[in-house]
């Protein structure tokens, strides 16, 4: 039985190097009935380069809500549609989530044509742990909100991946050093797959200085990767810290430590010392 409903293809495109366009991406973009592109003018040279003559329509964050319905109707009517963004993998910090959600809710077929993604390319070359990681997108543009945002991630143990613009790369790295400490390992991947590709890595204090001192290192596109917070051997377990903090907000330190000791099985003195040194506790 032939499937009369269309398929939505999510097609990754290069993040700078046209050689990274996959054969399957070209083939898919040629055969579909319509290409929904984040910016049709931006994608025109890419499509021309690969002799892709398929009709395009714009699909960006400002018209996504109204376009979703139209595109789903066309898929239902049997047209195949490919979604591309300006660069890399659609939906990764780019529009498309609502369209995929709506297509899936409708039982339509959604197919990935995978390829370049700046976050993953940067992670693979960073030299930072790759077993667990968190992609956090762009930090807020304003300093105060950005510091708070970094602060909220201060206890993250996994490698964190951020995107950052050239206008804010220095400020953002400075804020990271202020929040996470200058010793924390960082990698800054710039202009990946392009002529001036560089990857700087080392402790935050050193990398901030290198980027601040060299205007060339402030140009282009950036992915910033931060090593997760490491646990010291003598560190208090997270669960004990939570228990202590709750008890200490209501009780004097000695009593809080005694109760926490019964709950966690850890030594009362160790818990008491931690409380006193951390400055947590009730003000009474
Ligand atoms: N969907 C894209 C992807 O799969 O990577 C990301 C889109 S996001 C709007 C654009 C940001 O990705 C840039 O501002 C930059 O932070 C990062 N980026 C894109 N291309 C890059 C490259 N060649 N080198 C480093 N970072 C890049």
Coordinates of C-alpha atoms and ligand atoms in Angstrom, one line a residue:
X1 CA 0.0 0.0 0.0
X2 CA 1.5 3.4 -0.9
X3 CA 1.7 6.0 1.7
X4 CA -0.3 9.0 0.4
X5 CA 0.7 11.3 3.1
X6 CA 4.0 13.2 2.8
X7 CA 7.1 13.0 4.8
X8 CA 8.9 15.8 6.7
X9 CA 12.7 15.6 6.3
X10 CA 15.0 17.5 8.8
X11 CA 18.1 18.1 6.7
X12 CA 21.4 19.3 8.2
X13 CA 23.5 21.6 6.1
X14 CA 27.1 22.7 6.5
X15 CA 28.3 25.1 9.3
X16 CA 30.9 26.7 7.1
X17 CA 32.4 24.1 4.8
X18 CA 30.4 23.1 1.8
X19 CA 32.3 19.9 1.6
X20 CA 30.3 18.7 4.6
X21 CA 27.0 18.7 2.6
X22 CA 26.0 15.0 2.5
X23 CA 25.0 13.2 -0.6
X24 CA 21.8 12.2 1.1
X25 CA 21.1 15.9 2.0
X26 CA 21.5 16.9 -1.7
X27 CA 19.4 14.0 -2.9
X28 CA 16.6 14.8 -0.4
X29 CA 16.5 18.5 -1.1
X30 CA 16.3 17.7 -4.8
X31 CA 13.4 15.3 -4.6
X32 CA 11.1 17.0 -2.1
X33 CA 8.2 19.2 -3.2
X34 CA 9.1 22.1 -1.0
X35 CA 12.0 23.3 1.1
X36 CA 11.1 25.3 4.3
X37 CA 14.2 27.4 5.0
X38 CA 14.9 29.6 8.0
X39 CA 16.0 32.4 5.6
X40 CA 15.4 31.7 1.9
X41 CA 17.9 34.3 0.7
X42 CA 20.6 33.0 3.0
X43 CA 20.1 29.4 1.7
X44 CA 19.9 30.4 -2.0
X45 CA 23.6 30.2 -2.7
X46 CA 23.9 26.8 -1.0
X47 CA 21.0 25.4 -3.0
X48 CA 22.4 26.9 -6.2
X49 CA 25.8 25.5 -5.5
X50 CA 24.3 22.0 -5.4
X51 CA 22.0 22.6 -8.4
X52 CA 18.9 22.2 -6.2
X53 CA 16.0 23.9 -7.9
X54 CA 13.2 22.9 -5.5
X55 CA 10.8 25.7 -4.5
X56 CA 11.5 27.3 -1.1
X57 CA 9.3 29.0 1.5
X58 CA 10.4 30.9 4.6
X59 CA 10.1 29.3 8.0
X60 CA 11.5 31.3 10.9
X61 CA 10.9 32.0 14.5
X62 CA 8.5 34.9 13.7
X63 CA 6.2 33.0 11.3
X64 CA 6.6 29.5 12.7
X65 CA 3.3 29.6 14.5
X66 CA 1.3 30.5 11.4
X67 CA 3.3 28.4 9.0
X68 CA 3.0 25.1 11.0
X69 CA -0.6 24.7 10.0
X70 CA 0.0 25.3 6.3
X71 CA 2.9 22.9 6.2
X72 CA 1.1 20.2 8.0
X73 CA -1.8 20.6 5.6
X74 CA 0.6 20.2 2.6
X75 CA 2.2 17.1 4.2
X76 CA -1.3 15.6 4.8
X77 CA -2.1 16.3 1.1
X78 CA 0.9 14.1 0.2
X79 CA 3.7 16.6 -0.4
X80 CA 7.2 15.9 0.9
X81 CA 8.8 18.8 2.7
X82 CA 12.4 19.4 3.9
X83 CA 13.3 21.8 6.7
X84 CA 16.7 23.4 6.7
X85 CA 18.1 26.2 8.9
X86 CA 20.8 28.8 8.0
X87 CA 23.5 26.3 9.1
X88 CA 23.8 23.0 10.8
X89 CA 21.0 20.9 12.2
X90 CA 17.5 22.3 12.2
X91 CA 15.9 22.6 15.7
X92 CA 19.3 22.9 17.5
X93 CA 18.9 26.5 18.6
X94 CA 16.9 27.0 15.4
X95 CA 13.2 26.9 14.5
X96 CA 11.3 23.6 13.8
X97 CA 10.2 22.2 17.2
X98 CA 6.6 23.2 16.7
X99 CA 6.5 21.8 13.2
X100 CA 7.9 18.4 14.3
X101 CA 5.6 18.3 17.2
X102 CA 2.6 19.0 15.0
X103 CA 3.7 16.5 12.4
X104 CA 4.2 13.8 14.9
X105 CA 0.8 14.6 16.6
X106 CA -0.7 14.1 13.2
X107 CA 1.0 10.7 12.7
X108 CA 3.1 12.0 9.8
X109 CA 6.4 10.5 9.1
X110 CA 9.4 12.6 10.3
X111 CA 12.8 11.7 9.0
X112 CA 16.3 13.0 10.0
X113 CA 19.0 13.6 7.4
X114 CA 21.8 14.1 9.9
X115 CA 24.9 16.1 9.4
X116 CA 26.9 19.1 10.8
X117 CA 26.0 20.5 14.2
X118 CA 28.3 23.1 15.8
X119 CA 27.7 21.9 19.4
X120 CA 28.6 18.3 18.6
X121 CA 31.5 19.2 16.4
X122 CA 32.9 21.4 19.2
X123 CA 32.3 18.7 21.8
X124 CA 34.2 16.1 19.8
X125 CA 37.4 18.3 19.5
X126 CA 37.2 20.0 22.9
X127 CA 39.1 17.3 24.9
X128 CA 36.5 17.6 27.6
X129 CA 34.5 14.6 28.9
X130 CA 31.9 13.5 26.3
X131 CA 30.1 10.7 28.2
X132 CA 27.5 13.2 29.6
X133 CA 26.9 16.7 28.5
X134 CA 24.3 19.5 28.5
X135 CA 23.5 21.8 25.6
X136 CA 22.4 25.2 27.0
X137 CA 22.2 27.4 24.0
X138 CA 23.0 31.1 24.2
X139 CA 23.6 32.7 27.6
X140 CA 21.4 35.9 28.2
X141 CA 22.9 39.0 26.5
X142 CA 22.9 41.2 29.6
X143 CA 25.6 40.9 32.2
X144 CA 23.6 40.6 35.4
X145 CA 21.1 38.0 33.9
X146 CA 24.0 36.1 32.4
X147 CA 25.9 35.8 35.7
X148 CA 22.7 34.6 37.4
X149 CA 22.2 32.1 34.6
X150 CA 25.8 30.8 35.0
X151 CA 25.3 30.7 38.8
X152 CA 22.2 28.5 38.3
X153 CA 24.5 26.0 36.5
X154 CA 27.4 26.2 39.1
X155 CA 26.9 22.6 40.4
X156 CA 26.5 21.0 37.0
X157 CA 28.8 18.0 36.8
X158 CA 28.4 17.3 33.1
X159 CA 30.2 19.1 30.3
X160 CA 28.2 22.2 29.4
X161 CA 28.0 23.5 25.8
X162 CA 27.0 27.1 25.1
X163 CA 26.8 29.2 21.9
X164 CA 28.1 32.8 22.1
X165 CA 28.2 35.7 19.7
X166 CA 31.5 37.5 18.9
X167 CA 30.2 40.7 20.6
X168 CA 29.9 39.0 23.9
X169 CA 32.6 36.3 23.9
X170 CA 35.0 38.2 26.1
X171 CA 32.4 39.3 28.6
X172 CA 30.8 35.9 28.8
X173 CA 34.2 34.2 29.4
X174 CA 35.0 36.7 32.1
X175 CA 31.6 36.0 33.8
X176 CA 32.3 32.3 33.6
X177 CA 35.6 32.8 35.3
X178 CA 34.0 34.9 38.0
X179 CA 31.3 32.3 38.7
X180 CA 33.1 29.0 38.2
X181 CA 36.6 30.1 39.2
X182 CA 39.6 30.6 37.0
X183 CA 40.9 27.0 37.4
X184 CA 37.9 25.4 35.7
X185 CA 38.7 23.9 32.3
X186 CA 37.1 25.4 29.2
X187 CA 37.4 25.1 25.5
X188 CA 36.5 27.8 23.0
X189 CA 35.8 26.4 19.5
X190 CA 35.8 29.2 16.9
X191 CA 34.9 29.1 13.2
X192 CA 34.7 25.3 13.0
X193 CA 35.2 23.8 9.6
X194 CA 36.3 27.2 8.2
X195 CA 39.6 28.8 7.3
X196 CA 40.3 30.4 10.6
X197 CA 39.2 27.5 12.8
X198 CA 40.8 27.5 16.2
X199 CA 40.2 25.6 19.4
X200 CA 41.6 27.2 22.6
X201 CA 41.5 25.1 25.7
X202 CA 42.9 25.3 29.3
X203 CA 41.9 26.9 32.6
X204 CA 39.4 29.7 32.3
X205 CA 41.8 32.3 33.5
X206 CA 44.3 31.5 30.7
X207 CA 41.7 31.2 28.0
X208 CA 40.0 34.5 28.9
X209 CA 43.4 36.2 28.6
X210 CA 44.2 34.8 25.2
X211 CA 40.8 35.8 23.8
X212 CA 40.9 39.2 25.4
X213 CA 44.4 39.9 24.2
X214 CA 43.9 38.9 20.6
X215 CA 41.2 40.7 18.5
X216 CA 41.3 37.9 15.9
X217 CA 40.2 35.5 18.6
X218 CA 37.0 37.6 19.0
X219 CA 35.9 37.2 15.4
X220 CA 33.5 34.7 13.9
X221 CA 31.3 32.0 15.4
X222 CA 31.8 30.4 18.8
X223 CA 31.0 27.4 20.8
X224 CA 32.1 27.5 24.5
X225 CA 32.4 24.2 26.4
X226 CA 32.9 24.0 30.2
X227 CA 34.1 21.1 32.2
X228 CA 31.6 19.9 34.8
X229 CA 32.3 20.5 38.5
X230 CA 34.4 17.7 39.8
X231 CA 33.6 16.1 43.1
X232 CA 36.4 16.1 45.7
X233 CA 36.9 12.9 47.6
X234 CA 36.1 14.5 51.0
X235 CA 33.1 16.4 49.6
X236 CA 29.8 16.1 51.4
X237 CA 27.3 14.0 49.4
X238 CA 24.6 16.1 47.7
X239 CA 21.8 14.4 49.6
X240 CA 23.5 15.2 53.0
X241 CA 23.9 18.8 52.0
X242 CA 20.2 19.2 51.1
X243 CA 19.2 17.5 54.4
X244 CA 21.6 19.7 56.4
X245 CA 20.4 22.9 54.7
X246 CA 16.7 22.2 55.4
X247 CA 17.4 21.3 59.0
X248 CA 19.8 24.2 59.6
X249 CA 17.2 26.7 58.3
X250 CA 15.0 25.8 61.3
X251 CA 17.4 24.6 64.0
X252 CA 20.7 25.6 65.7
X253 CA 23.7 23.9 64.0
X254 CA 24.4 21.3 66.7
X255 CA 20.8 20.0 66.6
X256 CA 20.7 20.2 62.8
X257 CA 23.9 18.1 62.6
X258 CA 22.7 15.6 65.2
X259 CA 19.4 15.0 63.3
X260 CA 21.2 15.0 59.9
X261 CA 23.6 12.4 61.3
X262 CA 20.6 10.1 62.2
X263 CA 19.1 10.6 58.7
X264 CA 22.2 10.2 56.6
X265 CA 24.4 7.9 58.8
X266 CA 27.3 10.4 58.5
X267 CA 29.3 11.4 61.5
X268 CA 27.7 14.2 63.6
X269 CA 31.0 16.1 63.9
X270 CA 31.7 16.1 60.2
X271 CA 28.2 17.4 59.5
X272 CA 28.6 20.1 62.2
X273 CA 32.0 21.2 60.8
X274 CA 30.5 21.5 57.3
X275 CA 27.6 23.6 58.6
X276 CA 29.8 26.0 60.5
X277 CA 32.3 26.3 57.6
X278 CA 29.6 26.7 54.9
X279 CA 27.8 29.5 56.8
X280 CA 24.4 27.8 56.2
X281 CA 21.9 27.8 58.9
X282 CA 19.1 29.7 60.7
X283 CA 19.9 33.3 61.8
X284 CA 18.5 32.7 65.3
Ligands
LIG1 N1 21.6 24.8 14.2 C1 23.0 25.2 14.3 C2 23.8 23.9 14.6 O1 23.4 22.8 14.4 O2 24.9 24.1 15.1 C3 23.2 26.3 15.3 C4 22.4 27.5 15.1 S1 22.7 28.8 16.2 C5 21.4 29.9 15.7 C6 24.1 29.6 15.5 C7 25.3 29.5 16.5 O3 25.9 28.3 16.4 C8 26.4 30.5 16.2 O4 26.1 31.8 16.8 C9 27.6 29.9 16.9 O5 27.5 30.1 18.3 C10 27.3 28.4 16.6 N2 28.0 28.1 15.3 C11 27.5 27.9 14.1 N3 28.4 27.6 13.2 C12 29.6 27.6 13.9 C13 30.9 27.3 13.5 N4 31.3 27.0 12.3 N5 31.9 27.4 14.5 C14 31.6 27.7 15.8 N6 30.3 27.9 16.2 C15 29.3 27.9 15.2

